[in-house]
mmCIF file of C-alpha atoms in Angstrom:
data_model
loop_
_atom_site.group_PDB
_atom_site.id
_atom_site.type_symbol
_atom_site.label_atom_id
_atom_site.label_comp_id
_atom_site.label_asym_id
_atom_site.label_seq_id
_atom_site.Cartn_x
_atom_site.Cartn_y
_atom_site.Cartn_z
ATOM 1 C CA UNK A 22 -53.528 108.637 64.286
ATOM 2 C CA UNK A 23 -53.404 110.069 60.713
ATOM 3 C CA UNK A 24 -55.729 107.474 59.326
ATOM 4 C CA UNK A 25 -58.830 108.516 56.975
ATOM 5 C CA UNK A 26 -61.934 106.333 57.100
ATOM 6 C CA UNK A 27 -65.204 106.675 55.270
ATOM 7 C CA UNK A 28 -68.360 104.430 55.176
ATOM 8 C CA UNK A 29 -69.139 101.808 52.298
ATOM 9 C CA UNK A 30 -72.112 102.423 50.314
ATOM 10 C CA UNK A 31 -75.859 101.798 50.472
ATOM 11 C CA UNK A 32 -78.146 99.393 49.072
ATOM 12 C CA UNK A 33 -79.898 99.596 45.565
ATOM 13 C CA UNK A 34 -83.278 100.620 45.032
ATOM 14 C CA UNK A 35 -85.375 97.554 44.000
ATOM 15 C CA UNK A 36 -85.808 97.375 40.074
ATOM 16 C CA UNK A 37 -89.057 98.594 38.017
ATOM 17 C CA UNK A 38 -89.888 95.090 38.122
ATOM 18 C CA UNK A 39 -90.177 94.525 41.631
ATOM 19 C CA UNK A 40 -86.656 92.811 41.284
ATOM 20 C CA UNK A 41 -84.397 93.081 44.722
ATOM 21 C CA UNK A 42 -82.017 96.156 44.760
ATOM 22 C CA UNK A 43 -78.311 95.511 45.118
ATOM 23 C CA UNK A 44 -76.891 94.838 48.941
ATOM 24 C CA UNK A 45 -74.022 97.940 48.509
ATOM 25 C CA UNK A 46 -70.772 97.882 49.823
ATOM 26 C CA UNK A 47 -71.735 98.754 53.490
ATOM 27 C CA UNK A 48 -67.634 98.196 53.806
ATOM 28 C CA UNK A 49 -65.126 100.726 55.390
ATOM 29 C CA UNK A 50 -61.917 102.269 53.352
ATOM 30 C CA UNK A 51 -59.116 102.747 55.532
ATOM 31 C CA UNK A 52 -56.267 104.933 54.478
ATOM 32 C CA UNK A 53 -53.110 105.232 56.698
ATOM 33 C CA UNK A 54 -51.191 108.699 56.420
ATOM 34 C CA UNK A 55 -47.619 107.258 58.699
ATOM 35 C CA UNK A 56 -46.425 110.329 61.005
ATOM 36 C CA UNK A 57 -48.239 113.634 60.789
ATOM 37 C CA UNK A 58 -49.622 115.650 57.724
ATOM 38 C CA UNK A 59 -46.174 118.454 56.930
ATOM 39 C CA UNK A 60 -48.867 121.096 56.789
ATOM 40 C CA UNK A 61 -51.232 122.249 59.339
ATOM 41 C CA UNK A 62 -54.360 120.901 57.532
ATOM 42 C CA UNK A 63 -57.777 121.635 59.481
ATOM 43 C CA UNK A 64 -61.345 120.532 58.684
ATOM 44 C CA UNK A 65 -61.846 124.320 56.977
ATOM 45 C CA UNK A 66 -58.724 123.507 55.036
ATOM 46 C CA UNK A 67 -58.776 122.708 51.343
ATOM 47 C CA UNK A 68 -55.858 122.197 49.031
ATOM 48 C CA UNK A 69 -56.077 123.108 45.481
ATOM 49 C CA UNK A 70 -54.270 122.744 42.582
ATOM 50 C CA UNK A 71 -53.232 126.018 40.539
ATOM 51 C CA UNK A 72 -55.650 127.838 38.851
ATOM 52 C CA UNK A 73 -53.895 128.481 34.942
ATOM 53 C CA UNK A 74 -55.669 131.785 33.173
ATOM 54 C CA UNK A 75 -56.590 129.908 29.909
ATOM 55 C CA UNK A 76 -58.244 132.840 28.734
ATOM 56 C CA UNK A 77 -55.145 134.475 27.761
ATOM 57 C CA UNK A 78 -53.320 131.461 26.364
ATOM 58 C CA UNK A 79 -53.625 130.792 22.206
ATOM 59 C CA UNK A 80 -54.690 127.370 22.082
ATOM 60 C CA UNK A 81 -54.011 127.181 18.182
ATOM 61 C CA UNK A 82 -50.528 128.914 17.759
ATOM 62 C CA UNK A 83 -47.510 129.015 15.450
ATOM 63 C CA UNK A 84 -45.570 130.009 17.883
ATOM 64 C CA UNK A 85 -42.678 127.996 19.983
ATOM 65 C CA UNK A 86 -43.508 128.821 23.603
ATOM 66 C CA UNK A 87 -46.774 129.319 25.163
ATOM 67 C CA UNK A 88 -46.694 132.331 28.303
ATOM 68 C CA UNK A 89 -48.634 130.574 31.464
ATOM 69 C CA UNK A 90 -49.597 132.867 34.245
ATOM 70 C CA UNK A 91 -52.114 131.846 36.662
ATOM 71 C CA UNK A 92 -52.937 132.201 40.714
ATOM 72 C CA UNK A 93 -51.272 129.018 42.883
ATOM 73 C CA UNK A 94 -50.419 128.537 46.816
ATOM 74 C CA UNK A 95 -47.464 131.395 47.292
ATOM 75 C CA UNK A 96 -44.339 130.054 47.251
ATOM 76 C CA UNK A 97 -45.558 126.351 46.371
ATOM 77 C CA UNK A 98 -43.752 124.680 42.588
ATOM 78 C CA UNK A 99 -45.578 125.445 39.727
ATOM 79 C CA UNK A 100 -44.547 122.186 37.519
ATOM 80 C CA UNK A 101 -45.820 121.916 33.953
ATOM 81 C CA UNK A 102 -45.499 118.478 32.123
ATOM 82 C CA UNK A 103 -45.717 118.644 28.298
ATOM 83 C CA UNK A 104 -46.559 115.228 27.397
ATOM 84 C CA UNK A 105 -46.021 115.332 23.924
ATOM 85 C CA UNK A 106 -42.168 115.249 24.490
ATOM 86 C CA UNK A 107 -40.688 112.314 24.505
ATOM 87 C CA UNK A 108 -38.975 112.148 27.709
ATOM 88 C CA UNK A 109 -41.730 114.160 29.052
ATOM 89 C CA UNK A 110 -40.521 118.122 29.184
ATOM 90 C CA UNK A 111 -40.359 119.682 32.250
ATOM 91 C CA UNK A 112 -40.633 123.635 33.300
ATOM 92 C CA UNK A 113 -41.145 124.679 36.905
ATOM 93 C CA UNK A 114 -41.437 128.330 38.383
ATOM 94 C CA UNK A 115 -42.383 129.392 42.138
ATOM 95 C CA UNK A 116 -45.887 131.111 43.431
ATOM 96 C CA UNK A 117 -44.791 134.558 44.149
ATOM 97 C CA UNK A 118 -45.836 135.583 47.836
ATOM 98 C CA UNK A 119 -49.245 137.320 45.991
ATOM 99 C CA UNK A 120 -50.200 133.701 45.218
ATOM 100 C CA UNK A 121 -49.530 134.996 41.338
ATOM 101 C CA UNK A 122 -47.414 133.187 38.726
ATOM 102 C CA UNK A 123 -45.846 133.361 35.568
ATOM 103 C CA UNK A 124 -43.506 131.299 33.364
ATOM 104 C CA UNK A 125 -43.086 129.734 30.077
ATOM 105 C CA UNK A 126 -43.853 126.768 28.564
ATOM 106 C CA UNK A 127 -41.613 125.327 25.209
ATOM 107 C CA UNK A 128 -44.111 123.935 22.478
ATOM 108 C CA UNK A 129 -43.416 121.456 20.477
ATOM 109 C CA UNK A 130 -44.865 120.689 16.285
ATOM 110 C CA UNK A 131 -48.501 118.960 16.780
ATOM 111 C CA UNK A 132 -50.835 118.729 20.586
ATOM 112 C CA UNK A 133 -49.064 119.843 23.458
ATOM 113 C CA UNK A 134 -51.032 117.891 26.240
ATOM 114 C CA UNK A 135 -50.022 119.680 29.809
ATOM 115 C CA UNK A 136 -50.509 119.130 33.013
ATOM 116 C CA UNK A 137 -50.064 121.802 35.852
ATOM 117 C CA UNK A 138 -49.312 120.564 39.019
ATOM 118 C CA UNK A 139 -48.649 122.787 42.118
ATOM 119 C CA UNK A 140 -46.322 120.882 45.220
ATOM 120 C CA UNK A 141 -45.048 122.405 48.931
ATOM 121 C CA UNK A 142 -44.220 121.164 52.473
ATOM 122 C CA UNK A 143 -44.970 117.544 51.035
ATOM 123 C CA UNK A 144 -48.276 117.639 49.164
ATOM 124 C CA UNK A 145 -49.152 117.687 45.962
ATOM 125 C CA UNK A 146 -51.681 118.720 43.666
ATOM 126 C CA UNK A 147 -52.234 117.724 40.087
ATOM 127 C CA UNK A 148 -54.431 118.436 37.079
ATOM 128 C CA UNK A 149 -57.342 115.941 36.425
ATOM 129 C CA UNK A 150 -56.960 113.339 33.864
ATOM 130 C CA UNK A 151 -59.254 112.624 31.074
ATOM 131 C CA UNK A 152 -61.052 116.127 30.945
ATOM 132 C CA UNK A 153 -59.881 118.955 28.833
ATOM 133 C CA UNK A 154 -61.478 122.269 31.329
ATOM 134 C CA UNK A 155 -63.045 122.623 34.724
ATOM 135 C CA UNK A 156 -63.811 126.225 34.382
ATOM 136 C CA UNK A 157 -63.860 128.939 37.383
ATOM 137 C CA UNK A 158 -65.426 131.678 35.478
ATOM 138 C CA UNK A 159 -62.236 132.126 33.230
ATOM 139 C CA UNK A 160 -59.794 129.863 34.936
ATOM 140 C CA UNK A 161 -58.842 126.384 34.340
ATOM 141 C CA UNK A 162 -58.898 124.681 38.410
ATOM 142 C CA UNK A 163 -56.347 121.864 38.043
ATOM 143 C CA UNK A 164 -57.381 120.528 33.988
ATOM 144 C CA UNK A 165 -55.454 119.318 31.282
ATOM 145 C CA UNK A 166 -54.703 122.210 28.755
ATOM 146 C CA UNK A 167 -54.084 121.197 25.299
ATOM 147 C CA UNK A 168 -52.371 124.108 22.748
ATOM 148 C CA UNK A 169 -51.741 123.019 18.987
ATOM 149 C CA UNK A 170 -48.812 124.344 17.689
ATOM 150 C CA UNK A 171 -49.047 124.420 13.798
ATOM 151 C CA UNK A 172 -45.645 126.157 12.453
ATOM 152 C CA UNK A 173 -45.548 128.322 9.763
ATOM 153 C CA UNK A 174 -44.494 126.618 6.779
ATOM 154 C CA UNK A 175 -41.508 129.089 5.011
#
């Protein structure tokens, strides 16, 4: 009926002083999904977010664009928000159909703070907030990637 539930928690174990352990939640979270999923999602099915090759990015540059390649979903949006802009800049390419892309990002003076975010057939995956890496060997899995651009001064 496209609804997810999950069981609340357990009690607390009882303190080192012989105090009573908490009751848990032992509640329910309901969450509706209206209609049915736009992908055919199965229990072995698990959507990730991009997976950006920070390895091969300069994370201290002068330079004014940073080249982004990485492995997504094929033909899913690659979307990468640079935070630092004020409206928040924009640039989008498309997973080629070897799950491989490649585009580039504009940099402005100071900490770029990005966020890659991968979307098709209605869902959406985005980087985690608050971290700077999950690493995958040499691969950033859905992070935050921060590049300093420090101009040359002429």
């Amino acid at each position: 009926d496209g609804a997810l539930q999950a069981r609340g928690g357990e009690g607390g174990a009882a303190g080192a002083s012989g105090a009573a352990g908490g009751a848990g939640g032992g509640g329910r979270v309901r969450i509706d999904a209206p209609g049915t999923l736009p992908l055919d999602v199965d229990a072995a099915t698990v959507w990730h977010g991009p997976a950006v090759d920070v390895a091969a990015l300069d994370l201290v540059t002068p330079g004014a664009e940073a080249p982004m390649n990485g492995r997504g979903e094929p033909g899913a949006t690659i979307r990468v928000a640079n935070f630092l802009a004020r409206p928040t800049q924009f640039t989008e390419t498309t997973v080629s159909p070897d799950g491989t892309f490649a585009l580039v990002v504009p940099l402005l003076p100071g900490l770029n703070d990005l966020e890659v975010s991968q979307s098709a057939g209605g869902l959406s995956a985005r980087s985690f907030t608050g971290t700077m890496y999950e690493l995958v060997g040499r691969a950033v899995v859905g992070a935050r990637i921060y590049i300093v651009r420090v101009p040359e001064v002429e």
